[in-house]
GROMACS .gro file of C-alpha atoms in nm:
model
  396
    1UNK     CA    1  -0.723   0.654  -2.331
    2UNK     CA    2  -0.860   0.372  -2.102
    3UNK     CA    3  -0.625   0.238  -1.834
    4UNK     CA    4  -0.689  -0.084  -1.722
    5UNK     CA    5  -0.608  -0.303  -1.414
    6UNK     CA    6  -0.572  -0.654  -1.517
    7UNK     CA    7  -0.369  -0.823  -1.236
    8UNK     CA    8  -0.329  -0.819  -0.856
    9UNK     CA    9  -0.061  -0.971  -0.603
   10UNK     CA   10  -0.064  -0.901  -0.217
   11UNK     CA   11   0.125  -1.031   0.050
   12UNK     CA   12   0.078  -0.897   0.424
   13UNK     CA   13   0.031  -1.014   0.788
   14UNK     CA   14  -0.340  -1.145   0.687
   15UNK     CA   15  -0.202  -1.347   0.370
   16UNK     CA   16  -0.001  -1.477   0.170
   17UNK     CA   17  -0.228  -1.403  -0.193
   18UNK     CA   18  -0.560  -1.183  -0.265
   19UNK     CA   19  -0.740  -1.492  -0.202
   20UNK     CA   20  -0.615  -1.515   0.175
   21UNK     CA   21  -0.690  -1.161   0.209
   22UNK     CA   22  -1.052  -1.197   0.089
   23UNK     CA   23  -1.104  -1.455   0.370
   24UNK     CA   24  -0.928  -1.294   0.636
   25UNK     CA   25  -1.119  -0.991   0.561
   26UNK     CA   26  -1.442  -1.132   0.534
   27UNK     CA   27  -1.408  -1.312   0.872
   28UNK     CA   28  -1.247  -1.000   1.060
   29UNK     CA   29  -0.919  -1.163   1.093
   30UNK     CA   30  -0.627  -0.925   1.173
   31UNK     CA   31  -0.273  -0.977   1.146
   32UNK     CA   32  -0.145  -0.791   1.484
   33UNK     CA   33   0.114  -0.946   1.738
   34UNK     CA   34   0.387  -0.882   1.897
   35UNK     CA   35   0.749  -0.812   1.710
   36UNK     CA   36   0.941  -1.153   1.668
   37UNK     CA   37   1.141  -1.079   1.379
   38UNK     CA   38   1.412  -0.893   1.548
   39UNK     CA   39   1.482  -0.821   1.923
   40UNK     CA   40   1.355  -0.480   2.062
   41UNK     CA   41   1.315  -0.356   2.389
   42UNK     CA   42   0.974  -0.169   2.268
   43UNK     CA   43   0.609  -0.291   2.345
   44UNK     CA   44   0.481  -0.238   2.030
   45UNK     CA   45   0.172  -0.434   1.824
   46UNK     CA   46   0.281  -0.476   1.458
   47UNK     CA   47   0.112  -0.699   1.190
   48UNK     CA   48   0.432  -0.919   1.069
   49UNK     CA   49   0.416  -1.141   0.747
   50UNK     CA   50   0.402  -1.510   0.890
   51UNK     CA   51   0.682  -1.624   0.674
   52UNK     CA   52   1.050  -1.623   0.758
   53UNK     CA   53   1.301  -1.532   0.472
   54UNK     CA   54   1.391  -1.907   0.435
   55UNK     CA   55   1.027  -1.975   0.396
   56UNK     CA   56   0.988  -1.675   0.140
   57UNK     CA   57   1.305  -1.820  -0.047
   58UNK     CA   58   1.119  -2.122  -0.096
   59UNK     CA   59   0.812  -2.005  -0.216
   60UNK     CA   60   0.992  -1.838  -0.431
   61UNK     CA   61   1.220  -2.142  -0.551
   62UNK     CA   62   1.538  -1.929  -0.451
   63UNK     CA   63   1.871  -2.093  -0.296
   64UNK     CA   64   1.824  -2.085   0.050
   65UNK     CA   65   2.193  -1.932   0.103
   66UNK     CA   66   2.092  -1.655  -0.167
   67UNK     CA   67   2.128  -1.276   0.048
   68UNK     CA   68   1.854  -1.099   0.003
   69UNK     CA   69   1.672  -0.811   0.187
   70UNK     CA   70   1.313  -0.906   0.353
   71UNK     CA   71   1.181  -0.599   0.108
   72UNK     CA   72   1.267  -0.816  -0.170
   73UNK     CA   73   1.169  -1.148  -0.103
   74UNK     CA   74   0.793  -0.989  -0.012
   75UNK     CA   75   0.833  -0.749  -0.310
   76UNK     CA   76   0.883  -1.067  -0.516
   77UNK     CA   77   0.602  -1.262  -0.399
   78UNK     CA   78   0.355  -0.985  -0.435
   79UNK     CA   79   0.489  -0.876  -0.767
   80UNK     CA   80   0.476  -1.281  -0.904
   81UNK     CA   81   0.141  -1.298  -0.844
   82UNK     CA   82   0.031  -0.982  -0.967
   83UNK     CA   83   0.208  -1.068  -1.301
   84UNK     CA   84   0.094  -1.434  -1.330
   85UNK     CA   85  -0.273  -1.289  -1.246
   86UNK     CA   86  -0.267  -1.070  -1.541
   87UNK     CA   87  -0.222  -1.346  -1.817
   88UNK     CA   88   0.058  -1.191  -1.944
   89UNK     CA   89   0.272  -1.489  -2.060
   90UNK     CA   90   0.556  -1.282  -2.264
   91UNK     CA   91   0.661  -0.968  -2.100
   92UNK     CA   92   0.851  -0.875  -2.410
   93UNK     CA   93   0.578  -0.905  -2.617
   94UNK     CA   94   0.503  -0.569  -2.556
   95UNK     CA   95   0.685  -0.277  -2.351
   96UNK     CA   96   0.623  -0.367  -1.996
   97UNK     CA   97   0.800  -0.187  -1.718
   98UNK     CA   98   0.854  -0.233  -1.337
   99UNK     CA   99   0.792   0.098  -1.101
  100UNK     CA  100   0.829   0.008  -0.697
  101UNK     CA  101   0.818   0.223  -0.376
  102UNK     CA  102   0.987   0.166  -0.083
  103UNK     CA  103   1.134   0.364   0.223
  104UNK     CA  104   1.283   0.055   0.459
  105UNK     CA  105   1.505  -0.088   0.143
  106UNK     CA  106   1.750  -0.327   0.264
  107UNK     CA  107   1.764  -0.205   0.612
  108UNK     CA  108   1.687  -0.551   0.739
  109UNK     CA  109   2.038  -0.664   0.622
  110UNK     CA  110   2.207  -0.354   0.700
  111UNK     CA  111   2.111  -0.346   1.076
  112UNK     CA  112   2.212  -0.680   1.101
  113UNK     CA  113   2.545  -0.634   0.903
  114UNK     CA  114   2.611  -0.325   1.146
  115UNK     CA  115   2.600  -0.560   1.443
  116UNK     CA  116   2.806  -0.763   1.268
  117UNK     CA  117   3.065  -0.518   1.205
  118UNK     CA  118   3.085  -0.357   1.574
  119UNK     CA  119   3.139  -0.725   1.692
  120UNK     CA  120   3.413  -0.819   1.417
  121UNK     CA  121   3.507  -0.554   1.150
  122UNK     CA  122   3.723  -0.789   0.995
  123UNK     CA  123   3.470  -1.062   0.900
  124UNK     CA  124   3.169  -0.860   0.756
  125UNK     CA  125   2.993  -0.973   0.469
  126UNK     CA  126   2.981  -0.656   0.229
  127UNK     CA  127   2.672  -0.791   0.043
  128UNK     CA  128   2.450  -0.718   0.345
  129UNK     CA  129   2.519  -0.364   0.317
  130UNK     CA  130   2.499  -0.351  -0.043
  131UNK     CA  131   2.162  -0.410  -0.037
  132UNK     CA  132   2.068  -0.100   0.156
  133UNK     CA  133   1.945   0.124  -0.127
  134UNK     CA  134   1.589   0.135  -0.186
  135UNK     CA  135   1.655   0.102  -0.577
  136UNK     CA  136   1.838  -0.224  -0.483
  137UNK     CA  137   1.522  -0.397  -0.420
  138UNK     CA  138   1.351  -0.262  -0.690
  139UNK     CA  139   1.595  -0.389  -0.947
  140UNK     CA  140   1.616  -0.737  -0.792
  141UNK     CA  141   1.265  -0.752  -0.810
  142UNK     CA  142   1.234  -0.675  -1.183
  143UNK     CA  143   1.534  -0.912  -1.264
  144UNK     CA  144   1.359  -1.199  -1.104
  145UNK     CA  145   1.036  -1.114  -1.319
  146UNK     CA  146   1.270  -1.072  -1.612
  147UNK     CA  147   1.145  -0.686  -1.654
  148UNK     CA  148   1.442  -0.491  -1.780
  149UNK     CA  149   1.219  -0.226  -2.044
  150UNK     CA  150   1.185   0.028  -1.810
  151UNK     CA  151   1.272   0.012  -1.429
  152UNK     CA  152   1.254   0.249  -1.157
  153UNK     CA  153   1.177   0.362  -0.755
  154UNK     CA  154   0.938   0.580  -0.593
  155UNK     CA  155   1.006   0.709  -0.263
  156UNK     CA  156   0.802   0.955  -0.102
  157UNK     CA  157   0.719   0.828   0.230
  158UNK     CA  158   0.318   0.669   0.281
  159UNK     CA  159   0.214   0.799  -0.049
  160UNK     CA  160   0.497   0.632  -0.229
  161UNK     CA  161   0.283   0.327  -0.364
  162UNK     CA  162   0.029   0.567  -0.483
  163UNK     CA  163   0.278   0.784  -0.675
  164UNK     CA  164   0.431   0.469  -0.810
  165UNK     CA  165   0.078   0.392  -0.956
  166UNK     CA  166   0.024   0.752  -1.126
  167UNK     CA  167   0.410   0.710  -1.241
  168UNK     CA  168   0.290   0.407  -1.439
  169UNK     CA  169  -0.037   0.551  -1.578
  170UNK     CA  170   0.113   0.857  -1.715
  171UNK     CA  171   0.384   0.629  -1.873
  172UNK     CA  172   0.125   0.423  -2.043
  173UNK     CA  173  -0.074   0.782  -2.152
  174UNK     CA  174   0.233   0.895  -2.294
  175UNK     CA  175   0.295   0.599  -2.524
  176UNK     CA  176   0.616   0.518  -2.306
  177UNK     CA  177   0.476   0.186  -2.177
  178UNK     CA  178   0.202  -0.062  -2.288
  179UNK     CA  179   0.205  -0.248  -1.951
  180UNK     CA  180   0.329  -0.159  -1.611
  181UNK     CA  181   0.386  -0.316  -1.291
  182UNK     CA  182   0.305  -0.074  -1.009
  183UNK     CA  183   0.273  -0.076  -0.626
  184UNK     CA  184   0.481  -0.085  -0.321
  185UNK     CA  185   0.678  -0.302  -0.068
  186UNK     CA  186   0.826  -0.256   0.274
  187UNK     CA  187   0.937  -0.500   0.543
  188UNK     CA  188   0.965  -0.436   0.922
  189UNK     CA  189   1.304  -0.335   1.094
  190UNK     CA  190   1.449  -0.167   1.386
  191UNK     CA  191   1.510   0.183   1.252
  192UNK     CA  192   1.098   0.209   1.159
  193UNK     CA  193   1.006   0.090   1.468
  194UNK     CA  194   1.252   0.312   1.655
  195UNK     CA  195   1.169   0.597   1.459
  196UNK     CA  196   0.802   0.600   1.497
  197UNK     CA  197   0.819   0.546   1.870
  198UNK     CA  198   1.040   0.841   1.887
  199UNK     CA  199   0.728   1.038   1.700
  200UNK     CA  200   0.515   0.919   1.975
  201UNK     CA  201   0.285   0.775   1.713
  202UNK     CA  202   0.274   0.422   1.825
  203UNK     CA  203  -0.029   0.252   1.982
  204UNK     CA  204   0.071  -0.021   2.237
  205UNK     CA  205  -0.247  -0.208   2.180
  206UNK     CA  206  -0.434  -0.273   1.870
  207UNK     CA  207  -0.522   0.085   1.679
  208UNK     CA  208  -0.822   0.199   1.620
  209UNK     CA  209  -0.884   0.394   1.313
  210UNK     CA  210  -1.146   0.679   1.297
  211UNK     CA  211  -1.263   0.604   1.684
  212UNK     CA  212  -1.262   0.869   1.926
  213UNK     CA  213  -1.042   0.711   2.150
  214UNK     CA  214  -0.751   0.647   1.862
  215UNK     CA  215  -0.391   0.694   2.005
  216UNK     CA  216  -0.166   0.602   1.745
  217UNK     CA  217  -0.054   0.350   1.482
  218UNK     CA  218   0.065   0.008   1.460
  219UNK     CA  219   0.324  -0.081   1.201
  220UNK     CA  220   0.304  -0.367   0.986
  221UNK     CA  221   0.496  -0.513   0.657
  222UNK     CA  222   0.408  -0.636   0.316
  223UNK     CA  223   0.361  -0.572  -0.047
  224UNK     CA  224   0.101  -0.474  -0.313
  225UNK     CA  225   0.116  -0.453  -0.686
  226UNK     CA  226  -0.173  -0.441  -0.958
  227UNK     CA  227  -0.083  -0.461  -1.334
  228UNK     CA  228  -0.177  -0.167  -1.566
  229UNK     CA  229  -0.199  -0.213  -1.926
  230UNK     CA  230  -0.367  -0.019  -2.240
  231UNK     CA  231  -0.595  -0.192  -2.465
  232UNK     CA  232  -0.346  -0.291  -2.725
  233UNK     CA  233  -0.175  -0.539  -2.484
  234UNK     CA  234  -0.453  -0.695  -2.294
  235UNK     CA  235  -0.424  -1.067  -2.244
  236UNK     CA  236  -0.733  -1.143  -2.016
  237UNK     CA  237  -1.047  -0.927  -1.905
  238UNK     CA  238  -0.991  -0.664  -1.684
  239UNK     CA  239  -1.069  -0.643  -1.330
  240UNK     CA  240  -1.153  -0.239  -1.336
  241UNK     CA  241  -1.052   0.068  -1.485
  242UNK     CA  242  -0.810   0.306  -1.333
  243UNK     CA  243  -1.017   0.646  -1.377
  244UNK     CA  244  -0.845   0.937  -1.175
  245UNK     CA  245  -0.550   1.021  -0.970
  246UNK     CA  246  -0.413   1.337  -0.808
  247UNK     CA  247  -0.112   1.406  -0.604
  248UNK     CA  248  -0.115   1.737  -0.388
  249UNK     CA  249   0.087   1.864  -0.152
  250UNK     CA  250  -0.023   2.061   0.151
  251UNK     CA  251   0.315   2.159   0.281
  252UNK     CA  252   0.175   2.207   0.624
  253UNK     CA  253   0.457   2.005   0.891
  254UNK     CA  254   0.726   1.785   0.825
  255UNK     CA  255   0.514   1.480   0.968
  256UNK     CA  256   0.139   1.614   1.003
  257UNK     CA  257  -0.118   1.673   0.771
  258UNK     CA  258  -0.304   2.027   0.799
  259UNK     CA  259  -0.561   2.030   1.062
  260UNK     CA  260  -0.842   2.113   0.741
  261UNK     CA  261  -0.734   1.857   0.553
  262UNK     CA  262  -0.606   2.083   0.240
  263UNK     CA  263  -0.362   1.804   0.083
  264UNK     CA  264  -0.614   1.533   0.110
  265UNK     CA  265  -0.891   1.753  -0.011
  266UNK     CA  266  -0.743   1.848  -0.298
  267UNK     CA  267  -0.614   1.484  -0.404
  268UNK     CA  268  -0.921   1.343  -0.369
  269UNK     CA  269  -1.157   1.631  -0.536
  270UNK     CA  270  -0.877   1.638  -0.828
  271UNK     CA  271  -0.902   1.247  -0.881
  272UNK     CA  272  -1.289   1.276  -0.899
  273UNK     CA  273  -1.252   1.587  -1.153
  274UNK     CA  274  -1.029   1.410  -1.359
  275UNK     CA  275  -1.275   1.090  -1.400
  276UNK     CA  276  -1.526   1.341  -1.502
  277UNK     CA  277  -1.746   1.228  -1.173
  278UNK     CA  278  -1.910   1.457  -0.892
  279UNK     CA  279  -1.821   1.359  -0.529
  280UNK     CA  280  -2.182   1.211  -0.494
  281UNK     CA  281  -2.057   0.912  -0.760
  282UNK     CA  282  -1.814   0.768  -0.534
  283UNK     CA  283  -1.967   0.471  -0.383
  284UNK     CA  284  -1.683   0.367  -0.146
  285UNK     CA  285  -1.341   0.554   0.010
  286UNK     CA  286  -1.067   0.344   0.143
  287UNK     CA  287  -0.942   0.596   0.378
  288UNK     CA  288  -0.577   0.637   0.464
  289UNK     CA  289  -0.670   0.590   0.839
  290UNK     CA  290  -0.386   0.525   1.027
  291UNK     CA  291  -0.559   0.549   1.374
  292UNK     CA  292  -0.318   0.848   1.475
  293UNK     CA  293  -0.503   1.168   1.619
  294UNK     CA  294  -0.427   1.383   1.348
  295UNK     CA  295  -0.451   1.165   1.048
  296UNK     CA  296  -0.795   1.039   1.101
  297UNK     CA  297  -0.938   1.405   1.203
  298UNK     CA  298  -0.768   1.558   0.940
  299UNK     CA  299  -0.859   1.325   0.649
  300UNK     CA  300  -1.223   1.301   0.795
  301UNK     CA  301  -1.260   1.698   0.757
  302UNK     CA  302  -1.144   1.665   0.419
  303UNK     CA  303  -1.415   1.390   0.301
  304UNK     CA  304  -1.665   1.649   0.508
  305UNK     CA  305  -1.556   1.937   0.280
  306UNK     CA  306  -1.585   1.699  -0.015
  307UNK     CA  307  -1.919   1.544   0.017
  308UNK     CA  308  -2.102   1.716   0.285
  309UNK     CA  309  -2.339   1.533   0.484
  310UNK     CA  310  -2.393   1.249   0.247
  311UNK     CA  311  -2.057   1.047   0.334
  312UNK     CA  312  -2.015   0.717   0.154
  313UNK     CA  313  -1.901   0.375   0.292
  314UNK     CA  314  -1.567   0.439   0.387
  315UNK     CA  315  -1.333   0.175   0.622
  316UNK     CA  316  -0.967   0.135   0.665
  317UNK     CA  317  -0.765  -0.190   0.629
  318UNK     CA  318  -0.460  -0.051   0.881
  319UNK     CA  319  -0.644  -0.236   1.192
  320UNK     CA  320  -0.605  -0.560   0.991
  321UNK     CA  321  -0.247  -0.532   0.851
  322UNK     CA  322  -0.101  -0.244   1.050
  323UNK     CA  323   0.078   0.079   0.843
  324UNK     CA  324   0.302  -0.084   0.599
  325UNK     CA  325   0.426   0.252   0.489
  326UNK     CA  326   0.518   0.248   0.146
  327UNK     CA  327   0.348  -0.037   0.079
  328UNK     CA  328   0.026   0.092   0.218
  329UNK     CA  329  -0.131   0.199  -0.133
  330UNK     CA  330   0.050  -0.087  -0.295
  331UNK     CA  331  -0.203  -0.351  -0.113
  332UNK     CA  332  -0.487  -0.099  -0.068
  333UNK     CA  333  -0.482  -0.027  -0.443
  334UNK     CA  334  -0.522  -0.446  -0.479
  335UNK     CA  335  -0.783  -0.429  -0.218
  336UNK     CA  336  -0.969  -0.155  -0.391
  337UNK     CA  337  -0.975  -0.335  -0.753
  338UNK     CA  338  -1.096  -0.655  -0.545
  339UNK     CA  339  -1.393  -0.432  -0.412
  340UNK     CA  340  -1.498  -0.297  -0.739
  341UNK     CA  341  -1.487  -0.634  -0.911
  342UNK     CA  342  -1.608  -0.849  -0.637
  343UNK     CA  343  -1.911  -0.586  -0.504
  344UNK     CA  344  -1.774  -0.595  -0.141
  345UNK     CA  345  -1.669  -0.381   0.139
  346UNK     CA  346  -1.448  -0.471   0.463
  347UNK     CA  347  -1.491  -0.360   0.808
  348UNK     CA  348  -1.312  -0.083   0.992
  349UNK     CA  349  -1.227  -0.295   1.300
  350UNK     CA  350  -1.226  -0.165   1.638
  351UNK     CA  351  -1.480   0.129   1.553
  352UNK     CA  352  -1.692   0.220   1.858
  353UNK     CA  353  -1.733   0.602   1.867
  354UNK     CA  354  -1.724   0.893   1.578
  355UNK     CA  355  -1.439   1.178   1.635
  356UNK     CA  356  -1.564   1.404   1.866
  357UNK     CA  357  -1.721   1.680   1.636
  358UNK     CA  358  -1.781   1.486   1.322
  359UNK     CA  359  -2.041   1.247   1.155
  360UNK     CA  360  -1.756   1.010   1.042
  361UNK     CA  361  -1.915   0.652   1.118
  362UNK     CA  362  -1.716   0.384   0.928
  363UNK     CA  363  -1.832   0.022   0.800
  364UNK     CA  364  -1.812  -0.177   1.057
  365UNK     CA  365  -1.919  -0.518   0.881
  366UNK     CA  366  -1.829  -0.718   0.573
  367UNK     CA  367  -2.075  -0.674   0.296
  368UNK     CA  368  -2.124  -0.854  -0.016
  369UNK     CA  369  -2.343  -0.802  -0.324
  370UNK     CA  370  -2.299  -0.448  -0.359
  371UNK     CA  371  -2.262  -0.257  -0.671
  372UNK     CA  372  -1.943  -0.030  -0.669
  373UNK     CA  373  -1.917   0.176  -0.981
  374UNK     CA  374  -1.618   0.375  -0.825
  375UNK     CA  375  -1.408   0.367  -0.518
  376UNK     CA  376  -1.164   0.629  -0.408
  377UNK     CA  377  -0.835   0.526  -0.230
  378UNK     CA  378  -0.595   0.756  -0.034
  379UNK     CA  379  -0.257   0.732   0.077
  380UNK     CA  380  -0.083   1.002   0.257
  381UNK     CA  381   0.269   1.072   0.368
  382UNK     CA  382   0.507   1.255   0.571
  383UNK     CA  383   0.548   1.647   0.461
  384UNK     CA  384   0.222   1.631   0.334
  385UNK     CA  385   0.268   1.454   0.039
  386UNK     CA  386  -0.078   1.298  -0.031
  387UNK     CA  387  -0.219   1.098  -0.295
  388UNK     CA  388  -0.562   0.963  -0.414
  389UNK     CA  389  -0.633   0.682  -0.689
  390UNK     CA  390  -0.979   0.621  -0.843
  391UNK     CA  391  -1.085   0.283  -0.956
  392UNK     CA  392  -1.414   0.236  -1.177
  393UNK     CA  393  -1.607  -0.036  -1.286
  394UNK     CA  394  -1.560  -0.132  -1.639
  395UNK     CA  395  -1.965  -0.134  -1.666
  396UNK     CA  396  -2.016   0.154  -1.500
   0.00000   0.00000   0.00000
């Protein structure tokens, strides 16, 4: 069964929709800056969506006094664009589902509520705590879209967005859904910023994925969703096909990937094998590329194991938008689809020197007019939960 990608929607620190993202990528305009969403003593470089919660509510046509987490609002904006973009006018004409990933959930609200509770325990709005659970944002986004056929949440750290996509594909292939909106969303909050700081993997400066001088990641926020459909439910011409996917856990460490990249290698290999392709057929790799010493070296070794010396063009978008955690592959799936459909690749910002002992040189310029038949997109999470997705041109 063919799985078609028919819609895309995205919001991040570089744009409010797909058009703004393509403009930012083409002009090498990143979204990095200092934290403004909440007070912090950390000197951290992050990528924030350039809208307040009040701005987001106005864009979504929601009452300004309605209590909603920032995660929910970002997810609504991207999912709304994806659904509209797909051409689906009646979500009840076919079995339509919504599968979203998040790790932050409503933490921005519960952090605020906790501070209020400490100051005045007898005057705290319990609704602020009620949205803490990850599944709450998924349910609220689905209700906003009018979807009630099948709704669920995936949370497997930074591979979550990819695993939401994989689950959606399997639901369609097994005849349980005809169409599904899949992806992920996360907002910035104190907990994640402090947590990554405690792991000592934040870079105070602008991150440098795959550069020998890389020193850590920059966090970001945003949301990205794609619409998957079977051939019987198509309303419009698809962007491309989703032809391969895999999840592989190397179970090496709680937060680090194995030095030889066993998990990344296996999920890339299995994705390519599922599509009936060879590694040489891959025209571009959207790497996970966080900018941490462990991730980039591990992923790089896995790529070299996979393709040998003939390394295809690759780059990381995280120097543009930061590491958006569970939203990462949701956003990067959107970008991968756009690359296949438009024949473009975006630059890996801040790259100067290859990682010592490797020949890994990413794309450093925005390129157009390419024929990208197959794009591989990687997303790796804590605990070695690694996933890859393979997007292919319909006329390959």
